[in-house]
CSV table of C-alpha atoms in Angstrom, one decimal:
chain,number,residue,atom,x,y,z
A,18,UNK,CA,-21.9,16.1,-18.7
A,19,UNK,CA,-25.0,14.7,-19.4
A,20,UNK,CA,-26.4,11.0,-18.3
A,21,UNK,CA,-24.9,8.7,-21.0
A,22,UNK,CA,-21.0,10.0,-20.2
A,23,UNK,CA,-21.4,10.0,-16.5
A,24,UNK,CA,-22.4,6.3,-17.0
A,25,UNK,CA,-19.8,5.7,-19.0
A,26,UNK,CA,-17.4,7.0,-16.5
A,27,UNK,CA,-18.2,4.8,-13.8
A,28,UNK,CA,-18.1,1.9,-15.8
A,29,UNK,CA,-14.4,2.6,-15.7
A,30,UNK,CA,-13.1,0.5,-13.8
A,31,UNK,CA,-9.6,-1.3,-13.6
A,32,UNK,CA,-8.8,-4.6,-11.9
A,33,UNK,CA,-6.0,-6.6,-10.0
A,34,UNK,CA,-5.3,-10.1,-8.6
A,35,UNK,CA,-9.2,-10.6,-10.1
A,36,UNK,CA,-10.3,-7.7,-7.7
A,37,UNK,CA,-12.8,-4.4,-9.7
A,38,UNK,CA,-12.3,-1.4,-8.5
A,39,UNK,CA,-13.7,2.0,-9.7
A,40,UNK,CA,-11.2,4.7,-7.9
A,41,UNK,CA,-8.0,4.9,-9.3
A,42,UNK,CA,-6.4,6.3,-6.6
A,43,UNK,CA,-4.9,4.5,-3.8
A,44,UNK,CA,-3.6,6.0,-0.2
A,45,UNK,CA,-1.4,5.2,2.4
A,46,UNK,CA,-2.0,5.8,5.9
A,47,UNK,CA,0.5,7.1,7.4
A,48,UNK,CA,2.0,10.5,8.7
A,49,UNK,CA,-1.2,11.4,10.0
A,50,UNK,CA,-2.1,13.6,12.3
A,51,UNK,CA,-4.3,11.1,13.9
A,52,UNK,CA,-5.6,7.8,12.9
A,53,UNK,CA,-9.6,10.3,12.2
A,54,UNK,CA,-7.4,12.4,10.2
A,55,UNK,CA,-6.4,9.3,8.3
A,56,UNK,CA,-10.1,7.9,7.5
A,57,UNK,CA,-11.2,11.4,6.6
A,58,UNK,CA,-8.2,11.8,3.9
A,59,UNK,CA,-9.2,8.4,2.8
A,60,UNK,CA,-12.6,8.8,2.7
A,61,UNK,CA,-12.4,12.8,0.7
A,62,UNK,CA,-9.8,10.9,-1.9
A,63,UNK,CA,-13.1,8.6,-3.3
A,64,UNK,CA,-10.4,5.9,-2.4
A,65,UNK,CA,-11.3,1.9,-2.0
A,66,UNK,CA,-7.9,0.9,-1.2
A,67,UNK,CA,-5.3,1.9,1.5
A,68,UNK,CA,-2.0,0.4,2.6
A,69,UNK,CA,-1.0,0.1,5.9
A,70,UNK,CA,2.1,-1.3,7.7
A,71,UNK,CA,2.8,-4.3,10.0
A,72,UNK,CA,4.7,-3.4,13.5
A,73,UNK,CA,4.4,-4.8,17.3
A,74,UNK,CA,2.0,-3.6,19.5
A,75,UNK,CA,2.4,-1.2,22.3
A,76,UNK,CA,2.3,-3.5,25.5
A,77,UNK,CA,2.6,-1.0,27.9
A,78,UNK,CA,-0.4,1.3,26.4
A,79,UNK,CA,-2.9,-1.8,24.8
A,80,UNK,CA,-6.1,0.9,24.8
A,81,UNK,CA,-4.3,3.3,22.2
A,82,UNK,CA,-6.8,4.2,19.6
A,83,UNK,CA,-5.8,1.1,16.5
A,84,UNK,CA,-6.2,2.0,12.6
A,85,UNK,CA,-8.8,-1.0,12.1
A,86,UNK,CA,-10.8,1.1,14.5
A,87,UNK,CA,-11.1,4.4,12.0
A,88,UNK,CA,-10.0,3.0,8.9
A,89,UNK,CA,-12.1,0.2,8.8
A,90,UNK,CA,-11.3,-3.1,7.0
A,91,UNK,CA,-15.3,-3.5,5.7
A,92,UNK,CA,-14.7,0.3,3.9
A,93,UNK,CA,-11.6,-0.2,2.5
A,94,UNK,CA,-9.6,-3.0,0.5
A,95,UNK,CA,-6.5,-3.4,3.0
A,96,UNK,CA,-3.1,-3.8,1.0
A,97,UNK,CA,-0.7,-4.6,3.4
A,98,UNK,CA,3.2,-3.3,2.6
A,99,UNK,CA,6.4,-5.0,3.9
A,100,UNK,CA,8.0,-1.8,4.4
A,101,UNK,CA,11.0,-1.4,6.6
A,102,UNK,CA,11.6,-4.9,4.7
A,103,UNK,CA,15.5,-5.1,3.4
A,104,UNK,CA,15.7,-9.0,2.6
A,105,UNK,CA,12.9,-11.2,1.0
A,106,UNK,CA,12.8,-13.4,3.8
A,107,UNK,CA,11.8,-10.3,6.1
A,108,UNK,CA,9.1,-9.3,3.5
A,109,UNK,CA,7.5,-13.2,3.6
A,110,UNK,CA,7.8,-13.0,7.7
A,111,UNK,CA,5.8,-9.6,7.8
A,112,UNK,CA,3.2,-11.0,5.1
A,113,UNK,CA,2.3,-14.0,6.3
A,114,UNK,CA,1.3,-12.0,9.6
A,115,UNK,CA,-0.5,-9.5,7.9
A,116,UNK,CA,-2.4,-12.4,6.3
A,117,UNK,CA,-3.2,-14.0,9.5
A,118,UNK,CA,-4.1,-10.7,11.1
A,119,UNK,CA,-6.8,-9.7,8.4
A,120,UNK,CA,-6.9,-13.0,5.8
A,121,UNK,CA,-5.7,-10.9,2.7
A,122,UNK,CA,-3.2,-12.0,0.1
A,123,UNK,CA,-3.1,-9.3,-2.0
A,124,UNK,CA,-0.3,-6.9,-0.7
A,125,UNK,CA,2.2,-4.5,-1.5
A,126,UNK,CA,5.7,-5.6,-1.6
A,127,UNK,CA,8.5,-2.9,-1.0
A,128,UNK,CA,12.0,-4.3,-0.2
A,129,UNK,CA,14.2,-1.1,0.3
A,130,UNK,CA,18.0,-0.6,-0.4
A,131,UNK,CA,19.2,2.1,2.2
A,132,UNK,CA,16.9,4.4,4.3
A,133,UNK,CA,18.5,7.7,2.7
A,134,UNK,CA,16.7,7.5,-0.4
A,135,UNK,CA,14.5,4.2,0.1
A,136,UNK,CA,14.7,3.4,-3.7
A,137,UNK,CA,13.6,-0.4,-4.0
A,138,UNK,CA,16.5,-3.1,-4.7
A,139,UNK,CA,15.6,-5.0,-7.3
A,140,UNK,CA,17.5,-8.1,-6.9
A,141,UNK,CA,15.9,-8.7,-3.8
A,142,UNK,CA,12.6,-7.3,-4.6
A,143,UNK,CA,12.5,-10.0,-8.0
A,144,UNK,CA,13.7,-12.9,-5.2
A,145,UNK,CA,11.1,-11.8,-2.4
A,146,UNK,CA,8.2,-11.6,-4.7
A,147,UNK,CA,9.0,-15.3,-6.3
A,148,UNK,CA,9.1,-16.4,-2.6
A,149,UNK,CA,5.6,-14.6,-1.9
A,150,UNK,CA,4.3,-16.2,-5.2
A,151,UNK,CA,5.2,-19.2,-4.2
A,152,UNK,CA,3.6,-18.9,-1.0
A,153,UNK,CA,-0.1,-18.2,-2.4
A,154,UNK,CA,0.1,-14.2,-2.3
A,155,UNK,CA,-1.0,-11.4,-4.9
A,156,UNK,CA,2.0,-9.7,-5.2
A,157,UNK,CA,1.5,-5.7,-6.0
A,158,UNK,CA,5.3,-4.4,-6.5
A,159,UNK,CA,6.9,-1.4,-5.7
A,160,UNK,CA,9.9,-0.8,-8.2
A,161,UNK,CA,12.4,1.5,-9.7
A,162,UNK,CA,11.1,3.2,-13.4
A,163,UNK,CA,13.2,0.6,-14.9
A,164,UNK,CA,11.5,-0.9,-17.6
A,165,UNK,CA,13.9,-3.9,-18.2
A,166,UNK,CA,13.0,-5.2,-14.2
A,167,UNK,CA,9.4,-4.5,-14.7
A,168,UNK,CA,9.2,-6.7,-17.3
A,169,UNK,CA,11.0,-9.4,-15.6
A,170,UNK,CA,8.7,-8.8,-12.3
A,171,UNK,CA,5.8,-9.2,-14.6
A,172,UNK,CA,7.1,-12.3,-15.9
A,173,UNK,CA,7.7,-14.1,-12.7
A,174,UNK,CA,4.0,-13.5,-11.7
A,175,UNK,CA,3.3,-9.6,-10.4
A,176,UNK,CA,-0.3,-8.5,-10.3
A,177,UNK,CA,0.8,-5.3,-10.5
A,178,UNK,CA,3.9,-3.0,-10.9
A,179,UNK,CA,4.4,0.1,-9.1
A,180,UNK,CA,7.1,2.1,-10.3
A,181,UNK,CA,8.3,5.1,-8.1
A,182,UNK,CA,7.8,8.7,-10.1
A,183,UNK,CA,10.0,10.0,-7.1
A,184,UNK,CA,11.5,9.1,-3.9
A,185,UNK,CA,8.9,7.8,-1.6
A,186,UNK,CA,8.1,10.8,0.6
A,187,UNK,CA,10.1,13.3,-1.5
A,188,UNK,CA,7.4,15.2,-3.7
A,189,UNK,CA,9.7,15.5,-6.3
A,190,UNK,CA,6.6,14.3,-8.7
A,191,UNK,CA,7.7,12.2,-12.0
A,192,UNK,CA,11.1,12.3,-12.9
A,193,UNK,CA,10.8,9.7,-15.8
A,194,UNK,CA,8.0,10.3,-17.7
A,195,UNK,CA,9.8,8.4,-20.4
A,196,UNK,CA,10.5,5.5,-18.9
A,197,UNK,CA,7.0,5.0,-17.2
A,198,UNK,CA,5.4,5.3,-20.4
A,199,UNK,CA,7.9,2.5,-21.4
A,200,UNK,CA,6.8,0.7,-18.5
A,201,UNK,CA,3.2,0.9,-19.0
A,202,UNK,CA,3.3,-0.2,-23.2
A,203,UNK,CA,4.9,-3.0,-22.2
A,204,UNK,CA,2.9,-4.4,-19.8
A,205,UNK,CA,-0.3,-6.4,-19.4
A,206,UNK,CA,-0.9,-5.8,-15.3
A,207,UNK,CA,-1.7,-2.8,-13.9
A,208,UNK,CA,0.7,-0.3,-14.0
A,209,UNK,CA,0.5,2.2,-10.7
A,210,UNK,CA,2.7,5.1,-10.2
A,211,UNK,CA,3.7,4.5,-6.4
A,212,UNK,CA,5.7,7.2,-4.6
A,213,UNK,CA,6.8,11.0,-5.4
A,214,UNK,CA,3.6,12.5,-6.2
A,215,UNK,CA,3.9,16.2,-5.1
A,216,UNK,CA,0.3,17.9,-5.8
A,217,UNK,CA,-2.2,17.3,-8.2
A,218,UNK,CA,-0.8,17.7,-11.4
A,219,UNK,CA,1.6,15.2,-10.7
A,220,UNK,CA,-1.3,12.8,-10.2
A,221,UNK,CA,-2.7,14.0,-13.4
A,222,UNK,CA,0.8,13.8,-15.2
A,223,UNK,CA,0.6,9.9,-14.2
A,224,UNK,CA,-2.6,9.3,-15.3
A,225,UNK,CA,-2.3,10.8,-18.7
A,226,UNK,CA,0.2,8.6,-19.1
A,227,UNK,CA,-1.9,5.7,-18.9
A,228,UNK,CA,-1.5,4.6,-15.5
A,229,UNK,CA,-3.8,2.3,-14.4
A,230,UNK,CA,-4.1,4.0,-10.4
A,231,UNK,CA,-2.1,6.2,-8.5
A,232,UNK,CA,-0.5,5.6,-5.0
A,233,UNK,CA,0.4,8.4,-2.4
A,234,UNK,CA,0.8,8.7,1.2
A,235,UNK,CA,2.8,11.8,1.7
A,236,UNK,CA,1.1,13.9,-1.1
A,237,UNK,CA,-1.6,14.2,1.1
A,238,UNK,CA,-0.2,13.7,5.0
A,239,UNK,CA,1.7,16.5,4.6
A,240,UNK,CA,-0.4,19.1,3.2
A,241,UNK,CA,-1.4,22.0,5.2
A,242,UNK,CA,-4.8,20.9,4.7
A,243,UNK,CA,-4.5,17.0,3.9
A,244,UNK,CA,-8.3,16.6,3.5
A,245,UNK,CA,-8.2,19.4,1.0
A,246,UNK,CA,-5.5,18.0,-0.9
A,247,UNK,CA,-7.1,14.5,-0.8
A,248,UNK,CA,-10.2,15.9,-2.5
A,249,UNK,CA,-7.5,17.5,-4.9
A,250,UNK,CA,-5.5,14.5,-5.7
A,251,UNK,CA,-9.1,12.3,-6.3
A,252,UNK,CA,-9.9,15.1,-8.7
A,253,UNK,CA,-6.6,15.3,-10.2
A,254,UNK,CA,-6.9,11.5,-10.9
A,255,UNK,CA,-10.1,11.9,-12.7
A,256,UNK,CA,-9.4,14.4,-14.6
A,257,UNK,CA,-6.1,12.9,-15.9
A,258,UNK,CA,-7.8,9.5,-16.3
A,259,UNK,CA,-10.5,11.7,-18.6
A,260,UNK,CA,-8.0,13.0,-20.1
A,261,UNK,CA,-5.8,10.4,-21.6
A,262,UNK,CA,-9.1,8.1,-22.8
A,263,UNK,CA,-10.2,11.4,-24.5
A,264,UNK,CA,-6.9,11.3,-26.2
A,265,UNK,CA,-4.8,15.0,-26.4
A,266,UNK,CA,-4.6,16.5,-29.5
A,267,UNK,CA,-1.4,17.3,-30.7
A,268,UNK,CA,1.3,19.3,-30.1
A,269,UNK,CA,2.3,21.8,-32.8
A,270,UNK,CA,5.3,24.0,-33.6
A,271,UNK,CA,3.0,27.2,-34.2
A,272,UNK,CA,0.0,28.7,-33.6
A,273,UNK,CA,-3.4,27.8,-34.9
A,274,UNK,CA,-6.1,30.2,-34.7
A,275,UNK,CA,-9.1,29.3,-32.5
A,276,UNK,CA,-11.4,32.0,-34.3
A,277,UNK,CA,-11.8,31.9,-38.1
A,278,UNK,CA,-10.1,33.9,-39.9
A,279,UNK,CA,-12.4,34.8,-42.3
A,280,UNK,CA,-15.5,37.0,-42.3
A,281,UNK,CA,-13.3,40.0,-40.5
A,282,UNK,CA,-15.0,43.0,-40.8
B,18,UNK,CA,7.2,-18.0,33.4
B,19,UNK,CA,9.5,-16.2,31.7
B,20,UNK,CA,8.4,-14.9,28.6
B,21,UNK,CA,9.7,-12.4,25.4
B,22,UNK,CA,7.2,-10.9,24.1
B,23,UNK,CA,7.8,-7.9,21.3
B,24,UNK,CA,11.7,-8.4,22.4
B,25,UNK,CA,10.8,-7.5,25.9
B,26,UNK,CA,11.2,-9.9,28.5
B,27,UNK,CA,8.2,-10.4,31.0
B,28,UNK,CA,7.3,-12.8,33.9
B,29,UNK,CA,4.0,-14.3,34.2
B,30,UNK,CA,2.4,-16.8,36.3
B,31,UNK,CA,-1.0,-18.9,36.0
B,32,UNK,CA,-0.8,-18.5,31.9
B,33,UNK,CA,-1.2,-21.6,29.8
B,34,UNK,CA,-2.2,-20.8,26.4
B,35,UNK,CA,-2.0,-17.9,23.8
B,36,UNK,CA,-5.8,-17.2,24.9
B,37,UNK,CA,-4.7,-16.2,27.8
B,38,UNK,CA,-1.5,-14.0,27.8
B,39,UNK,CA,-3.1,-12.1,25.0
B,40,UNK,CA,-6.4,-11.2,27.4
B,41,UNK,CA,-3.6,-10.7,30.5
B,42,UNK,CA,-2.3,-8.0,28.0
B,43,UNK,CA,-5.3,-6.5,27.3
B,44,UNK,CA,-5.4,-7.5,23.5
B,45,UNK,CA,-8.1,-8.1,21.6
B,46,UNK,CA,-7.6,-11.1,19.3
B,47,UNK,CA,-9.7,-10.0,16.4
B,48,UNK,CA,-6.8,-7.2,16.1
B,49,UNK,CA,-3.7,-8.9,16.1
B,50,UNK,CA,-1.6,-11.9,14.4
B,51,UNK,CA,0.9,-13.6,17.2
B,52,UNK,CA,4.1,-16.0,16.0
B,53,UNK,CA,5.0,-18.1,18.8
B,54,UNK,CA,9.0,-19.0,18.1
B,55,UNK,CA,9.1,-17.8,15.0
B,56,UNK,CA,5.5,-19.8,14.0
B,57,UNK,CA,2.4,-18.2,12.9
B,58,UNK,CA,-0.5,-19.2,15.0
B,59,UNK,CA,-4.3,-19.1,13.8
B,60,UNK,CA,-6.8,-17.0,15.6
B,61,UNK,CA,-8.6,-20.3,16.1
B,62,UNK,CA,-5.6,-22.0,17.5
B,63,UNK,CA,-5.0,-19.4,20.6
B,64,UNK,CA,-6.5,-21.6,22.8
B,65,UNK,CA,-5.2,-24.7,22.2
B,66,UNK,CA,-1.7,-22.9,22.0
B,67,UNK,CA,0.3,-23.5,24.8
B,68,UNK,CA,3.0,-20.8,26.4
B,69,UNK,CA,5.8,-22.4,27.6
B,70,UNK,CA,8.8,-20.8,30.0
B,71,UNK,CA,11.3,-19.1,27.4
B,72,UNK,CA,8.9,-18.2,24.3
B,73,UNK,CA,9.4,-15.9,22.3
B,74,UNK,CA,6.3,-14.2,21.0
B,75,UNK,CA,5.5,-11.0,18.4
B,76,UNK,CA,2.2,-9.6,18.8
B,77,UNK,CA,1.7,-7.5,15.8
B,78,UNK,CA,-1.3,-5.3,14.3
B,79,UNK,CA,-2.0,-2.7,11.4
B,80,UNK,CA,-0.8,0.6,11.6
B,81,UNK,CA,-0.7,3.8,9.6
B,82,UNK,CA,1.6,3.2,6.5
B,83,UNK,CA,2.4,4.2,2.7
């Protein structure tokens, strides 16, 4: 690649909630080994943003190692999630406190349905991120590929939508290629494919279809190696990102040479 | 002073503001949000918080999460 193109690459950037960022790829923070193993992921995935959860401290142990402590809040965007959220009103309780802990108001909203399968419900997820709206925050939404609520979460404010490829945590990589692509014609936020990346080439799948980012937590906590894989999935990111600017060339019934067919001796 | 804190119920004596219980617990405040009854305090308020016999407080920080 020579100077002009690698220029050109990092001047890729895509932006939320009036933030810039230049990696595409966001990660979650959980399911880690340990909380080194977590900034070590973060850090080999080229990532500038990573979620993390709300919950009670441990009284009875107050010197546990804490997250802020390895993934650090002056490294990384913090986007805080509400999950383990069922009602809106839980959701605006959890993000308020996240706001006081660290001052952000751009965060993730997830409000779950049932633990089996943790798809989002989208009734209560449309009426929890009006309330969060309402209340000052940047709302970054988790949602099912349904490109009928997407719209009407874009409409009532979202900086963002997240559709789910997969189940979160499942690996099942993107069931609805259809419908995402839907989802991101339609829409003039960022689109981010949020839960059920497998490997890499799910990654890539997502952003060749013209994702803005990518979000994964599991992907890359439960690899064998999940600093390998991180440095995979940042690849895979790239590469897909590459390749849907470069534009693929079409797909055709039959074959078509790659050497001329003239000249044979 | 009977206090619940994270849903567990504690006694403590000689505390009179949120300044306090959270340095009795070993906290440090740059790390944690606290709701006192269901209200959100401000960091800068801890001190001029008071803790009162029967509140009920969350202490809650980041953690790892997708």
């Amino acid at each position: 690649m020579d100077g002009a193109q690698t220029t050109a690459t990092a001047q890729d950037t895509w932006t939320v909630a009036g933030r810039t960022f230049s990696s595409r790829l966001i990660v979650g923070t959980g399911k880690y080994k340990d909380y080194a193993e977590n900034a070590a992921a973060a850090e080999a995935a080229g990532a500038e943003i990573v979620t993390v959860a709300l919950r009670r401290v441990n009284l009875s142990d107050p010197s546990q190692p804490m997250l802020v402590d390895y993934v650090k809040p002056d490294r990384f965007t913090f986007l805080p999630n509400t999950a383990g959220c069922f009602t809106g009103e839980e959701a605006v309780r959890t993000l308020r406190l996240a706001r006081e802990a660290g001052g952000w108001d751009l965060v993730k909203l997830e409000v779950l349905s049932n633990t089996k399968h943790l798809l989002p419900d989208m009734e209560e997820t449309l009426r929890a991120m009006k309330m969060l709206i309402a209340e000052g925050f940047q709302v970054m939404v988790y949602c099912s590929d349904d490109p009928v609520y997407a719209k009407k979460l874009e409409d009532a404010g979202a900086a963002a939508i997240m559709p789910a490829a997969a189940p979160i945590g499942s690996g099942r990589g993107i069931q609805n290629a259809l419908n995402l692509a839907l989802i991101i014609e339609q829409s003039s936020v960022p689109v981010l494919v949020d839960a059920g990346v497998g490997t890499a080439s799910d990654a890539a799948i997502a952003m060749e279809l013209g994702c803005d980012a990518v979000l994964m937590n599991t992907a890359i906590a439960g690899a064998q190696d999940p600093i390998r894989m991180a440095r995979a999935m940042k690849h895979a990111v790239i590469a897909g990102r590459e390749a849907f600017l470069a534009g693929r060339m079409p797909k055709r019934m039959y074959a078509e040479a790659s050497s001329p067919l003239s000249g044979l001796i | 002073m009977t206090l619940t804190i994270n849903g567990e119920t504690r006694e403590f004596s000689g505390i009179s503001h949120l300044a306090a219980l959270v340095e009795a617990l070993g906290l440090d405040p740059r790390k944690v949000a606290i709701e006192r009854n269901l209200e959100i305090v401000p960091r800068s308020a801890y001190h001029a918080t008071p803790v009162a016999d029967g509140d009920r407080i969350e202490i809650v920080h980041f953690i790892g999460g997708g």
